[in-house]
mmCIF file of C-alpha atoms and ligand atoms in Angstrom:
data_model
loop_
_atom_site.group_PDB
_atom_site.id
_atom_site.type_symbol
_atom_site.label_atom_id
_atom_site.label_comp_id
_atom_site.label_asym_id
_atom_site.label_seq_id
_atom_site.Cartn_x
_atom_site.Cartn_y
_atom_site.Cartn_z
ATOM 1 C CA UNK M 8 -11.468 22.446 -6.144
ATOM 2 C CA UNK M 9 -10.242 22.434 -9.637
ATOM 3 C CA UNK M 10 -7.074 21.816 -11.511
ATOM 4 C CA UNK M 11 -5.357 21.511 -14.669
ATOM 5 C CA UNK M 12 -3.014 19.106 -15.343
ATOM 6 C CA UNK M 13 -0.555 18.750 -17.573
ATOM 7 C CA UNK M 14 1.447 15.729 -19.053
ATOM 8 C CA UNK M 15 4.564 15.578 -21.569
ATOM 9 C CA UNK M 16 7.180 13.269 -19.580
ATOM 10 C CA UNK M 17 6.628 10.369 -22.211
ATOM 11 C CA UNK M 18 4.938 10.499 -25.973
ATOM 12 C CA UNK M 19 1.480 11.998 -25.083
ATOM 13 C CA UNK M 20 1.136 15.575 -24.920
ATOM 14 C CA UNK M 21 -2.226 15.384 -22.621
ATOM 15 C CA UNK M 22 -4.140 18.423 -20.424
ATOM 16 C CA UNK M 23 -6.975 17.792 -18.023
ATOM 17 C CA UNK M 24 -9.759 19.816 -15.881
ATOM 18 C CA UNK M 25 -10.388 17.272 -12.644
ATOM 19 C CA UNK M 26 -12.580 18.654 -10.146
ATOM 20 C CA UNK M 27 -12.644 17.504 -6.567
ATOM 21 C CA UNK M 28 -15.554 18.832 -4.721
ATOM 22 C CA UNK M 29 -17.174 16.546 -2.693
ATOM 23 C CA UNK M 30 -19.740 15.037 -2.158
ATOM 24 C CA UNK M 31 -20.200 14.558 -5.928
ATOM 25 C CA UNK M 32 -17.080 13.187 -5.864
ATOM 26 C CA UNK M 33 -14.241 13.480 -8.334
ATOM 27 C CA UNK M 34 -15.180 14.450 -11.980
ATOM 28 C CA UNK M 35 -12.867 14.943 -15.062
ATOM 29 C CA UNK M 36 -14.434 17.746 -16.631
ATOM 30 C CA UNK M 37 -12.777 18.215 -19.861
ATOM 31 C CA UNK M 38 -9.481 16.101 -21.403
ATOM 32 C CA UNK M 39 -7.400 16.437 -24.640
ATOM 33 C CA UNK M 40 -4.793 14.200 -25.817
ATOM 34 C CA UNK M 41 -1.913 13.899 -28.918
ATOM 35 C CA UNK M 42 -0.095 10.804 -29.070
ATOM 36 C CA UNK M 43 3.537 11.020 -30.830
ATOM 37 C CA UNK M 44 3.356 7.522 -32.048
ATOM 38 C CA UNK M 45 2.955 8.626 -35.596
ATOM 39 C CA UNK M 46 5.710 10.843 -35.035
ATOM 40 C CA UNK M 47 8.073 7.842 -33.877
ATOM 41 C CA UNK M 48 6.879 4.749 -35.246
ATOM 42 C CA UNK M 49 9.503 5.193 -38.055
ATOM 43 C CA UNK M 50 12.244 4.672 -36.166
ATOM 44 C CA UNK M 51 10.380 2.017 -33.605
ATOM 45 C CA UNK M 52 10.887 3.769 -30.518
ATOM 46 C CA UNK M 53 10.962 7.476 -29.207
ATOM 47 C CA UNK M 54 13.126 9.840 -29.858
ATOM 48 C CA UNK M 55 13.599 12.647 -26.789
ATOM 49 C CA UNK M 56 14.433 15.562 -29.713
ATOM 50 C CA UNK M 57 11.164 15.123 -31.555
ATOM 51 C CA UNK M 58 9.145 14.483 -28.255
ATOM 52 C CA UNK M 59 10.668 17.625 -26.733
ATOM 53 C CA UNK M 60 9.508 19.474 -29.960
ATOM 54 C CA UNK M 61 6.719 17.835 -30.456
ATOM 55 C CA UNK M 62 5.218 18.783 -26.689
ATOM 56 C CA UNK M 63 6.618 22.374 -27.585
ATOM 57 C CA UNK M 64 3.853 22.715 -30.399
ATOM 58 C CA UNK M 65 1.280 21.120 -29.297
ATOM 59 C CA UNK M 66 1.110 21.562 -25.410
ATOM 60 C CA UNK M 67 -0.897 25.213 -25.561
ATOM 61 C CA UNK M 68 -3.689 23.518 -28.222
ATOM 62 C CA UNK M 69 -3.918 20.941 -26.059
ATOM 63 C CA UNK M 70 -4.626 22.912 -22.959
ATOM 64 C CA UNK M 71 -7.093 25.027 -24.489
ATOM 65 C CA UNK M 72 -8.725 22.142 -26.296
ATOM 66 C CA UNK M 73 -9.325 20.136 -22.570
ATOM 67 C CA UNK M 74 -10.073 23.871 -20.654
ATOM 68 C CA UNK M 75 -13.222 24.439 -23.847
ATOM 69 C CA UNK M 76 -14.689 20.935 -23.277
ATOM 70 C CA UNK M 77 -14.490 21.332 -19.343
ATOM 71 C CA UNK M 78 -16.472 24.855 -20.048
ATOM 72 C CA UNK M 79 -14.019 26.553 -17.507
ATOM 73 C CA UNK M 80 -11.404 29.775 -18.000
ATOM 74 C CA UNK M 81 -8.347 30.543 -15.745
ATOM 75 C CA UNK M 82 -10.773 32.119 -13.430
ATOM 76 C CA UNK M 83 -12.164 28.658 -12.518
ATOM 77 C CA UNK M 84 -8.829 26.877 -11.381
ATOM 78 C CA UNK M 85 -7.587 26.668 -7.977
ATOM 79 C CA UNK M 86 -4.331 25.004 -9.476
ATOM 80 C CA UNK M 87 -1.974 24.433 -12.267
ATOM 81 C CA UNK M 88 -0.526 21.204 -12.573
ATOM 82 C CA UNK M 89 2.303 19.508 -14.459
ATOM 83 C CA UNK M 90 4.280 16.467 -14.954
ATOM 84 C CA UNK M 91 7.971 17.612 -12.711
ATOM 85 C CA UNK M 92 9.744 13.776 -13.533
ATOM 86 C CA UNK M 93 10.575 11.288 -13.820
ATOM 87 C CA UNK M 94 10.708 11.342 -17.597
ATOM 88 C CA UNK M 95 12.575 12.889 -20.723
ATOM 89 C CA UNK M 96 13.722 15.834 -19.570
ATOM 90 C CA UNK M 97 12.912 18.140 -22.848
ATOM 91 C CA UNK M 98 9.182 17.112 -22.693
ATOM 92 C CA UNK M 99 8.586 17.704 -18.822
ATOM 93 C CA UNK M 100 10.722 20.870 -19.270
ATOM 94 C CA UNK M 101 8.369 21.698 -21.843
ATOM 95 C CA UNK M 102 5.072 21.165 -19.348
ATOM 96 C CA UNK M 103 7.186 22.577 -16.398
ATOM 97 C CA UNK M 104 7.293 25.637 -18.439
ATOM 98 C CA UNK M 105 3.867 26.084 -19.482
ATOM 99 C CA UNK M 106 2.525 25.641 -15.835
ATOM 100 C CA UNK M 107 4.744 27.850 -14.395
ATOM 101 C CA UNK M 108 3.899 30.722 -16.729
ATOM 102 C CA UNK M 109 0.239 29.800 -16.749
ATOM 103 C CA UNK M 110 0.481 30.153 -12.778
ATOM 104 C CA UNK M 111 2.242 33.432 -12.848
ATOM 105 C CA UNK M 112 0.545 35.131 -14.929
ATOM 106 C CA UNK M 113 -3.309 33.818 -13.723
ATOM 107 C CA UNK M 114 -1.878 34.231 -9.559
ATOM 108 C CA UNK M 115 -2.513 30.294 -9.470
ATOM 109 C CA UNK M 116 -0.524 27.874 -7.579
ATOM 110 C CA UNK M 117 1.484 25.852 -9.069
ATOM 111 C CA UNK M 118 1.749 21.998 -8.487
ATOM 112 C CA UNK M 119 4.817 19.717 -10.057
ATOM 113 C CA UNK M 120 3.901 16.100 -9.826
ATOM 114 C CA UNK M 121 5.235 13.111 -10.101
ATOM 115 C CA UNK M 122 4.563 11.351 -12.698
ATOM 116 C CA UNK M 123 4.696 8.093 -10.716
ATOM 117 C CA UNK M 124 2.366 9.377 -7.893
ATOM 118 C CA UNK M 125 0.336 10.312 -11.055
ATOM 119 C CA UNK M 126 -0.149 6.970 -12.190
ATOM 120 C CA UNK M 127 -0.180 5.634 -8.065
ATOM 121 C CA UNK M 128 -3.070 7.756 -7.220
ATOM 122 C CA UNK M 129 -5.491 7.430 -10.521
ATOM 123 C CA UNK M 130 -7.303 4.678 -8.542
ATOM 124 C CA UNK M 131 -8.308 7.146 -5.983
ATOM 125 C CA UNK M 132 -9.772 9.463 -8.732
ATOM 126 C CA UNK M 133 -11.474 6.593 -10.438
ATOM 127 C CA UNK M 134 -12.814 4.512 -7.690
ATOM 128 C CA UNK M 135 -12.241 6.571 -4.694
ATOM 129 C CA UNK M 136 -9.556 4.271 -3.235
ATOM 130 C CA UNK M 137 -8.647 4.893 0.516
ATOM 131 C CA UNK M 138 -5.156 4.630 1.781
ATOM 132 C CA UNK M 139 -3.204 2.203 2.866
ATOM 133 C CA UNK M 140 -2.892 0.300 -0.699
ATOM 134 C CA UNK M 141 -0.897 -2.155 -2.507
ATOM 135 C CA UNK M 142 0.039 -1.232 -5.956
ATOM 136 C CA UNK M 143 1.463 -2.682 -8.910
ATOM 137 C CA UNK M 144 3.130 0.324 -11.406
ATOM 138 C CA UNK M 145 3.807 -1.419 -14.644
ATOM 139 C CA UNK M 146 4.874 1.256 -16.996
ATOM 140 C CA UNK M 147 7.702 1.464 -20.076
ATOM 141 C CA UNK M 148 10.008 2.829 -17.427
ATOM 142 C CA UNK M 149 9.410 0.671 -14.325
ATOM 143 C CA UNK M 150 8.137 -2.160 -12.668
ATOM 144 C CA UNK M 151 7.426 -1.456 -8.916
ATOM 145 C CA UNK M 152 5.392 -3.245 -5.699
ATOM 146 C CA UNK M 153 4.534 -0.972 -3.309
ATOM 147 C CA UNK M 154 2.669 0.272 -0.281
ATOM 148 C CA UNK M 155 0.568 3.699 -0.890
ATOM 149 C CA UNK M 156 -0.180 5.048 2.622
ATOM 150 C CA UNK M 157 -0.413 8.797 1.787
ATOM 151 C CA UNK M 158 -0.286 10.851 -1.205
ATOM 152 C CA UNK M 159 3.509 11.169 -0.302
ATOM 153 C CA UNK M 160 4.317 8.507 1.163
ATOM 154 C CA UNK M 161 4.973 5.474 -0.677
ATOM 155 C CA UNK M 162 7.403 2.175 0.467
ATOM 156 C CA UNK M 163 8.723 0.209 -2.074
ATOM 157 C CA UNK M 164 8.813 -3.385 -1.983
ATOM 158 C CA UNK M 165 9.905 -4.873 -5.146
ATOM 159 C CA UNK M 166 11.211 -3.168 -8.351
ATOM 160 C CA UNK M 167 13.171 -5.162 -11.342
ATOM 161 C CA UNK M 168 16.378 -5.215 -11.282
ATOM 162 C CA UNK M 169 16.477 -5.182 -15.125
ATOM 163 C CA UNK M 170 14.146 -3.837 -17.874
ATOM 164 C CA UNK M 171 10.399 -2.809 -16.827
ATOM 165 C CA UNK M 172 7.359 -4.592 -18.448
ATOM 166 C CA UNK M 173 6.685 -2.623 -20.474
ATOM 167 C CA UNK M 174 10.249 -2.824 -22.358
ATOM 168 C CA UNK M 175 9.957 -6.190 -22.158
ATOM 169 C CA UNK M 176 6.096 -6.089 -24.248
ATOM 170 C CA UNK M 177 8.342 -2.942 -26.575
ATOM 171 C CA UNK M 178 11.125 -4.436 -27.377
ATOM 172 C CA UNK M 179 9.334 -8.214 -27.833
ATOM 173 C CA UNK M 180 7.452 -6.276 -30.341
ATOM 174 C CA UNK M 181 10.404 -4.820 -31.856
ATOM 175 C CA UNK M 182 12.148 -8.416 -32.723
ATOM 176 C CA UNK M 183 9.097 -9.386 -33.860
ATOM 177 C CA UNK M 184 8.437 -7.337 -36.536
ATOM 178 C CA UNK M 185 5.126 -6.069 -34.315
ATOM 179 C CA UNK M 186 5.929 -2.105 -34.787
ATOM 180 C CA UNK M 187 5.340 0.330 -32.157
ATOM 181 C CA UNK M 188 4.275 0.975 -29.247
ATOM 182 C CA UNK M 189 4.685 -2.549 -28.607
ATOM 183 C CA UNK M 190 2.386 -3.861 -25.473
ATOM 184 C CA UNK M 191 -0.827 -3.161 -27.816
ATOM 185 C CA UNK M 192 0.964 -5.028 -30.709
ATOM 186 C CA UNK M 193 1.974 -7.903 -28.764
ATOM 187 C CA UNK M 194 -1.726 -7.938 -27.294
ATOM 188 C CA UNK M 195 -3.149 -7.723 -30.630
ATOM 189 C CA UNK M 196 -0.744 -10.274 -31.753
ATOM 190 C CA UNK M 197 -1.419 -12.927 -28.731
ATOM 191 C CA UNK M 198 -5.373 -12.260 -29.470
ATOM 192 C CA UNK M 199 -4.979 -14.556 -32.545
ATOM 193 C CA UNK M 200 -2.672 -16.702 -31.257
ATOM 194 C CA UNK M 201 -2.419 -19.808 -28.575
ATOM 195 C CA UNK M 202 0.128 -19.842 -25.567
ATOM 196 C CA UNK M 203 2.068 -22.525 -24.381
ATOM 197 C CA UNK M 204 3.732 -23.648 -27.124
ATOM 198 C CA UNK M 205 7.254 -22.655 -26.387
ATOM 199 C CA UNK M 206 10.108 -23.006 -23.743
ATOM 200 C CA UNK M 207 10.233 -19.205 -22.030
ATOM 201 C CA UNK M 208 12.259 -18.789 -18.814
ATOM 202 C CA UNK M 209 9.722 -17.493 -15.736
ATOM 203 C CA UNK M 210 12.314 -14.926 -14.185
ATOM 204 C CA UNK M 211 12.420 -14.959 -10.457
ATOM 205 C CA UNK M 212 9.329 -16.944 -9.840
ATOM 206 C CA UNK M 213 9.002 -18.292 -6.285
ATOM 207 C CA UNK M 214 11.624 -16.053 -5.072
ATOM 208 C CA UNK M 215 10.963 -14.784 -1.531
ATOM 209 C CA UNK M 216 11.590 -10.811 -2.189
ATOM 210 C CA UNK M 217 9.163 -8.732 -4.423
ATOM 211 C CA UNK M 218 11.643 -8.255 -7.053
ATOM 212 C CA UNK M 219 11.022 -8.524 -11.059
ATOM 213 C CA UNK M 220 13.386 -9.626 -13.681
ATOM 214 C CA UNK M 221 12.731 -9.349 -17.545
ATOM 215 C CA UNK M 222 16.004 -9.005 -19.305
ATOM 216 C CA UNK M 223 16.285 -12.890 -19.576
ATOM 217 C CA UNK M 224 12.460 -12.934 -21.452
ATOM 218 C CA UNK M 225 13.564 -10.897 -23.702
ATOM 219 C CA UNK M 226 16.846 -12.707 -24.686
ATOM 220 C CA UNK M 227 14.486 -15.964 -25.036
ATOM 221 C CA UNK M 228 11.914 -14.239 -27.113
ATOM 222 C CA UNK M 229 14.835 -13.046 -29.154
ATOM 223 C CA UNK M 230 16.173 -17.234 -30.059
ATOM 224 C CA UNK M 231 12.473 -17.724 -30.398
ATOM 225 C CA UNK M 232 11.818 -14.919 -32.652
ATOM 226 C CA UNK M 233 15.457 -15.416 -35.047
ATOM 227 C CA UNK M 234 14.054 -19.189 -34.912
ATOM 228 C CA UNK M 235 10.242 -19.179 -35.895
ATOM 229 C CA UNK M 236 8.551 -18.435 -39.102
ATOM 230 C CA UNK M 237 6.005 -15.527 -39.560
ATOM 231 C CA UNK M 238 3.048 -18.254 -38.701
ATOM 232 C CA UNK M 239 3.858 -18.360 -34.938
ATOM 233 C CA UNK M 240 4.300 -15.108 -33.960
ATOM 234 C CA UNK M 241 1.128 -14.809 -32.826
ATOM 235 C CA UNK M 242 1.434 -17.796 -30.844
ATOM 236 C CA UNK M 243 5.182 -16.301 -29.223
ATOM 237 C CA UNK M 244 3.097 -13.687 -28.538
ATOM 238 C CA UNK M 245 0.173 -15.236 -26.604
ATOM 239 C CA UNK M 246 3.295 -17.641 -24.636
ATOM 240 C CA UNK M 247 4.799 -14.355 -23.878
ATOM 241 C CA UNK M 248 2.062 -12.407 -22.151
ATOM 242 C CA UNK M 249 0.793 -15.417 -20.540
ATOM 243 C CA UNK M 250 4.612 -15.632 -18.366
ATOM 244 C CA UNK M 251 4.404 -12.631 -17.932
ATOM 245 C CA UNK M 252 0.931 -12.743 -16.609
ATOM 246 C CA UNK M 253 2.168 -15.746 -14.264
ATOM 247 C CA UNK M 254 5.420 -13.957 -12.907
ATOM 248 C CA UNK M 255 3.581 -10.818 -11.892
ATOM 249 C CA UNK M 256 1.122 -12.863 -10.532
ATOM 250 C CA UNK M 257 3.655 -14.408 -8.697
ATOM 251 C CA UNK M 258 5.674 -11.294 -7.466
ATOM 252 C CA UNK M 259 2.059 -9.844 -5.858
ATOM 253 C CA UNK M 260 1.660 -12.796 -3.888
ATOM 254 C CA UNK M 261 4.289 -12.115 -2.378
ATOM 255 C CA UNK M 262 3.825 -8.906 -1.927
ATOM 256 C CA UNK M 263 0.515 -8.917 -0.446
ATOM 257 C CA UNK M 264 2.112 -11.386 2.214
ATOM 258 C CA UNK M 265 4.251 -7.928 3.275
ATOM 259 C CA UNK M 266 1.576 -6.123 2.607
ATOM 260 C CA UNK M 267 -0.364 -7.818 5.154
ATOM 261 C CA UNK M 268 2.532 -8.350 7.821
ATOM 262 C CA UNK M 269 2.250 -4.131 7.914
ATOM 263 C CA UNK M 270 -1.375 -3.926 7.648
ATOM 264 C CA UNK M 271 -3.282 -6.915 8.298
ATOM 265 C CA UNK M 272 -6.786 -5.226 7.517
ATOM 266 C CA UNK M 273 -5.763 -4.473 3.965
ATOM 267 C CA UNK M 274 -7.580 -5.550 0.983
ATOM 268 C CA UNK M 275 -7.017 -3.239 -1.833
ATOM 269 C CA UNK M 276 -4.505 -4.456 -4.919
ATOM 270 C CA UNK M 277 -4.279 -1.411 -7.417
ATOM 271 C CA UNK M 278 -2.859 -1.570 -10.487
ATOM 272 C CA UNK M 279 -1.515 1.088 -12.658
ATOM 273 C CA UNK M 280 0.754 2.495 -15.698
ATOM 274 C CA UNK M 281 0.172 1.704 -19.233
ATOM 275 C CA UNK M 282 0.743 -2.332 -18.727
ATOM 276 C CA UNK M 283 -2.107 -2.653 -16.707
ATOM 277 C CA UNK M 284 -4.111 -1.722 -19.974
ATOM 278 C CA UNK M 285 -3.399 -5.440 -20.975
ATOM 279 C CA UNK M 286 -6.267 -8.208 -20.409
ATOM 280 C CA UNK M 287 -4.393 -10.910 -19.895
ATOM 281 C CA UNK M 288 -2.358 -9.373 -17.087
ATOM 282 C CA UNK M 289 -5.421 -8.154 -15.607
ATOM 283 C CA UNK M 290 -7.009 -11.820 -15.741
ATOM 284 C CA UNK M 291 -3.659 -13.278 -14.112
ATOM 285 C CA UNK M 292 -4.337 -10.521 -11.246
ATOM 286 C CA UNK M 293 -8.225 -10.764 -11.101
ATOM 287 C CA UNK M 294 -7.380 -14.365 -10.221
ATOM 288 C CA UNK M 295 -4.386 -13.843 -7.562
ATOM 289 C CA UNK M 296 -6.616 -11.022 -5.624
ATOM 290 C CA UNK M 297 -10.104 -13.451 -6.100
ATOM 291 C CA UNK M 298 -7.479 -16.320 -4.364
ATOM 292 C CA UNK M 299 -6.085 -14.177 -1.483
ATOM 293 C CA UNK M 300 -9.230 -12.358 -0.883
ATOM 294 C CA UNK M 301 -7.715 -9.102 -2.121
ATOM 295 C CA UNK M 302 -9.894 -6.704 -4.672
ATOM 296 C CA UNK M 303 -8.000 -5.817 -7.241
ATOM 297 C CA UNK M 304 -8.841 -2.029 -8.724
ATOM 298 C CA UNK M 305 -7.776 -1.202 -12.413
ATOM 299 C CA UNK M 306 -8.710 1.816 -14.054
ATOM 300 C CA UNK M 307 -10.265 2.185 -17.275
ATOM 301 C CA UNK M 308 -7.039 1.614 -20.313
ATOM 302 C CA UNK M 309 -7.184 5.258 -21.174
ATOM 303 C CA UNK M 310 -6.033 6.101 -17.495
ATOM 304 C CA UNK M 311 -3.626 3.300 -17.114
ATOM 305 C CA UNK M 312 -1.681 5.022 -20.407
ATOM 306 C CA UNK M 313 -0.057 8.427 -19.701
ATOM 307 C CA UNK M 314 -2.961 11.111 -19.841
ATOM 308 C CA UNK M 315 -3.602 14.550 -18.348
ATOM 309 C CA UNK M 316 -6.290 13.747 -15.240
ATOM 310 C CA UNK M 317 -3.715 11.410 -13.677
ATOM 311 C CA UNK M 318 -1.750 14.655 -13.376
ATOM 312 C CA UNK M 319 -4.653 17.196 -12.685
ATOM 313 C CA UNK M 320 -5.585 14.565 -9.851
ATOM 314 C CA UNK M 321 -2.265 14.368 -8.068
ATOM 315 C CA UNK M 322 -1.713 17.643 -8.225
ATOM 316 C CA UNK M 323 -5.641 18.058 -6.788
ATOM 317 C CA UNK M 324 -4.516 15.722 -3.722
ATOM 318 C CA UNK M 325 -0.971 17.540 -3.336
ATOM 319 C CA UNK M 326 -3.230 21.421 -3.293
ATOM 320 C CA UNK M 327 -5.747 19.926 -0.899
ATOM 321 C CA UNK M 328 -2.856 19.057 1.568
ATOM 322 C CA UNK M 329 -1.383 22.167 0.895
ATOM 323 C CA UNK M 330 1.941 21.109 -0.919
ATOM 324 C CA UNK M 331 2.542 23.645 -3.895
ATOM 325 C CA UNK M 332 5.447 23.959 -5.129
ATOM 326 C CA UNK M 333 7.299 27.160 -5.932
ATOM 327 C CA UNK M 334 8.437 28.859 -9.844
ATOM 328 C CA UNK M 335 11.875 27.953 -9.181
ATOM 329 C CA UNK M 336 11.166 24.109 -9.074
ATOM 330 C CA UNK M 337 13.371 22.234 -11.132
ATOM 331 C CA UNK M 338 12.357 19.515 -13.719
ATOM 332 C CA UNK M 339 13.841 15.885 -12.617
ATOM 333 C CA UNK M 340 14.937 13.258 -15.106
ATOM 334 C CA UNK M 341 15.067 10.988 -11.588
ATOM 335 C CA UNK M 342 12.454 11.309 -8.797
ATOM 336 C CA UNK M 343 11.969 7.813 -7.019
ATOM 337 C CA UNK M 344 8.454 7.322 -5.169
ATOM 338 C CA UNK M 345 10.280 5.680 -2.013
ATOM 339 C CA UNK M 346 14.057 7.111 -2.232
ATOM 340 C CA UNK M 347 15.019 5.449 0.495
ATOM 341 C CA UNK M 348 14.531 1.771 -1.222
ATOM 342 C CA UNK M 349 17.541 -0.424 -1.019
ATOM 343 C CA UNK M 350 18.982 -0.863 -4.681
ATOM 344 C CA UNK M 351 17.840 -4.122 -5.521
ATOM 345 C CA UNK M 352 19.904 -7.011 -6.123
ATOM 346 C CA UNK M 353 19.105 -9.724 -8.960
ATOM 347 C CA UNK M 354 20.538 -12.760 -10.018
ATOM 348 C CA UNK M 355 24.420 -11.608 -10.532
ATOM 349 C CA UNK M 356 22.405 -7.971 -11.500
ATOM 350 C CA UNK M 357 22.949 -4.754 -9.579
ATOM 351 C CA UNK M 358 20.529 -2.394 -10.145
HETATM 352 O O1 KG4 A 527 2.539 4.558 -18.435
HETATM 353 P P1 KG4 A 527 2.862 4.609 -19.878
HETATM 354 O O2 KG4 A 527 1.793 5.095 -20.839
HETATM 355 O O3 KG4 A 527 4.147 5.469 -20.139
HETATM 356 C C1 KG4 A 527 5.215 5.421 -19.232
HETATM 357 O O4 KG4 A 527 5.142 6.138 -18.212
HETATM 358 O O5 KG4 A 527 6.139 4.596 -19.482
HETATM 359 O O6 KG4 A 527 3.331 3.136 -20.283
HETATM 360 C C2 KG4 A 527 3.777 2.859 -21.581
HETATM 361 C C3 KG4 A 527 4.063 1.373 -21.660
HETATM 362 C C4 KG4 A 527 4.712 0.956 -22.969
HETATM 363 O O7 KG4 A 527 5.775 0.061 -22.684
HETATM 364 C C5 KG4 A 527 3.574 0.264 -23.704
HETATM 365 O O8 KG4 A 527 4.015 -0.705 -24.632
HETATM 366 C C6 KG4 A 527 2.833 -0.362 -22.540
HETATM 367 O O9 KG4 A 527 2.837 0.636 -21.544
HETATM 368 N N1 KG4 A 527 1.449 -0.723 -22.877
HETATM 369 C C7 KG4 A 527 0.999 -1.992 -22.908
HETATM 370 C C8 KG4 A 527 -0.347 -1.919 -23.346
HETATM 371 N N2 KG4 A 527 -0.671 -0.607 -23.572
HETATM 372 C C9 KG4 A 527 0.452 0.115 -23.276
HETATM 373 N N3 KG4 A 527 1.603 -3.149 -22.607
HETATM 374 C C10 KG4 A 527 0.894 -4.280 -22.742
HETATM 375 N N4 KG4 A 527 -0.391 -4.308 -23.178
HETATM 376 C C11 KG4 A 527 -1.050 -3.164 -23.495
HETATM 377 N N5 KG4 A 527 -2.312 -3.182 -23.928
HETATM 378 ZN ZN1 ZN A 528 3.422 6.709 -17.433
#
C-alpha cells in the first residue's frame, strides 16, 4: 500500500510517499518540505494570512517534488492523504483542497487525518510500535498524556490547562530576544549556557493527576528576562529547559502509574510533536523510562516537527482499516484525539 500525504495545518508546507507493504516494513519513499519561517520570522510568530497563502503556492511543487524522488505517478497510490485539523484553518483548507481534487480526479480515496494522530502514530512508522502505548504529544499547540490503543482510539490522561510546551520554549524565546521558532533558539541558547542558576517555579510537580501547567514559567522567565543582562541568557535558557525537562518528567511518572493500572504488561513511552526534537527533554525522559523500566521511543527530529510521512502514515493505517473519508469532509480548526476528556482543571485555571 501506498499513500501521499499531505501537511499545511502549521508553517511547513510538507508531501510524502510512505509505503506499507509488509514484510519490508514501512518505507518513506520520497519527502519534500518548505518551512515558512523565513516568511514569519519578521514579525516573531505566524501569521494564518501568509501561511494560508503561502501553502496555496507552494503545496502542488511540493507534491510533485516528494512524488519525483519516491519514483511513483498517481497510478502508484492507493490513497491521498491530508492534514483535516486541528490547525489554522486557511492552511489545512488549503491541503483539504488539494487532496480532494487529487482523489477525484485520479479515482483515489481520500483520507483526512488528524494531525494529532499524525504525530501519535509516527512511532509506529519509525519503529514499528505495537498498540497499547503511552505517549507524550508536546507540540506548539498542546501538551497531552495519553493512552494509544488503536489508530482511533486514544484516552487522554493529562493535558495543560494553560499554554503547551512548545509556547512556553516560543514565547521564552520571544522575551528573550532569541527570534523564531523559539524551542531551537532556546536549545541553541541553553547549549552555551549552565542551568541552575535562577529561581523558576516547577508548575504542578508532584501533583497526583497528569495535568501540565506552563503559563506561570513563562511569567517567571519574563521577571528573569526584564531583570538579566545579555550575558545570562544563555544560562535562563539552560535553567529553563532543564524545569521543564524535570516537570514532564514528573507528569509521565505519573502517568505511566495509570498507564499501568489499565495495562499492567505495558512498556512502551512514545514521544512525539516538535518538542520532543529537544535533547534535554529527551535525556529527562530517557532517564524516567530507564527508572520505571519503560522504553522510551522518539523519532528522529525531522519527524517529531510537522512533516508530510506523519500524514501519509496515518492516513496508510486509517486506508488499511478501511476508514476513508468522503469529498464532502469538512476541514476542523478543533478535532480532540479523546473528545470525551474531562476539561481539565488547574490551579484557579479552567481550561
Ligand atoms: O509539532 P510542531 O512542528 O507543530 C505543531 O503542531 O505545533 O511543533 C512546533 C513546536 C514549536 O513550539 C517549536 O518551538 C517546538 O515545537 N520545537 C522545539 C524544538 N524544535 C521545535 N522545542 C524545543 N526544542 C526544540 N529543538
Ligand atoms: Zn505538529
Amino acid at each position: 500500500m501506498r499513500v501521499l500525504g499531505i501537511e499545511t495545518s502549521c508553517d511547513e508546507t510538507a508531501a510524502a510517499v510512505v509505503d506499507g507493504d509488509r514484510p519490508t516494513g514501512a518505507r518513506i519513499l520520497g519527502e519534500a518540505i518548505l518551512s515558512q519561517h523565513e516568511e514569519h520570522r519578521p514579525y516573531q510568530g505566524i501569521v494564518p494570512e501568509i501561511a494560508a497563502r503561502s501553502h496555496l503556492q507552494h503545496v502542488d511543487r511540493l507534491v510533485a517534488e516528494a512524488m519525483d524522488k519516491a519514483g511513483v505517478g498517481f497510478a502508484d497510490l492507493d490513497g491521498i492523504a491530508a492534514t483535516g485539523g486541528p490547525g489554522l484553518i486557511g492552511g489545512v483548507i488549503v491541503g483539504v483542497m488539494s487532496a480532494k481534487a487529487m482523489a477525484l480526479v485520479h479515482g483515489l480515496p481520500f483520507l483526512a487525518v488528524n494531525h494529532l494522530a499524525g504525530h501519535a502514530l509516527t512511532a509506529r512508522l519509525t519503529d514499528d510500535v505495537n498498540f497499547p502505548y503511552l505517549l507524550l504529544l508536546v507540540s506548539g499547540g498542546h501538551t497531552q498524556l495519553l493512552i494509544v490503543e488503536g489508530v482511533d482510539d486514544f484516552t487522554r490522561l493529562g493535558t495543560t490547562v494553560d499554554d503547551a510546551v512548545g509556547e512556553a520554549f516560543d514565547k521564552s524565546a520571544k522575551m528573550l530576544g532569541l527570534g523564531y521558532p523559539g524551542g531551537p533558539a532556546v536549545e541553541a541558547a541553553a547549549a552555551r549556557g549552565t542551568p541552575g542558576g535562577f529561581d523558576l517555579p516547577r508548575p504542578m510537580l508532584g501533583r497526583p493527576d497528569c495535568h501540565f501547567s506552563f503559563s506561570g514559567l513563562k511569567t517567571a522567565v519574563r521577571r528573569q528576562a526584564e531583570a538579566i543582562g545579555e550575558d545570562q541568557v544563555d544560562d535562563l535558557c539552560a535553567s529553563l529547559e532543564q524545569v521543564i525537562g524535570e516537570v514532564v518528567a514528573d507528569r509521565c511518572q505519573k502517568a505511566i502509574d495509570e498507564f499501568r493500572d489499565r495495562h499492567p504488561t505495558g512498556n512502551t513511552l512514545v514521544v512525539a510533536g516538535g518538542v520532543a526534537a529537544n535533547r534535554t527533554l529527551r535525556r529527562y525522559l530517557h532517564e524516567t523510562a530507564a527508572d520505571m523500566d519503560m522504553r522510551l521511543i522518539a523519532p528522529p527530529p525531522k519527524l517529531c516537527t510537522d512533516n508530510g510521512a506523519m500524514i501519509a502514515w496515518a492516513g496508510l493505517e486509517l486506508l488499511r482499516l478501511g476508514l476513508t473519508d468522503e469529498l464532502d469532509f469538512k476541514p476542523r480548526p478543533r478535532w480532540p484525539l479523546d473528545p470525551d476528556a474531562p476539561p481539565a482543571h488547574g490551579a484557579g485555571v479552567k481550561a
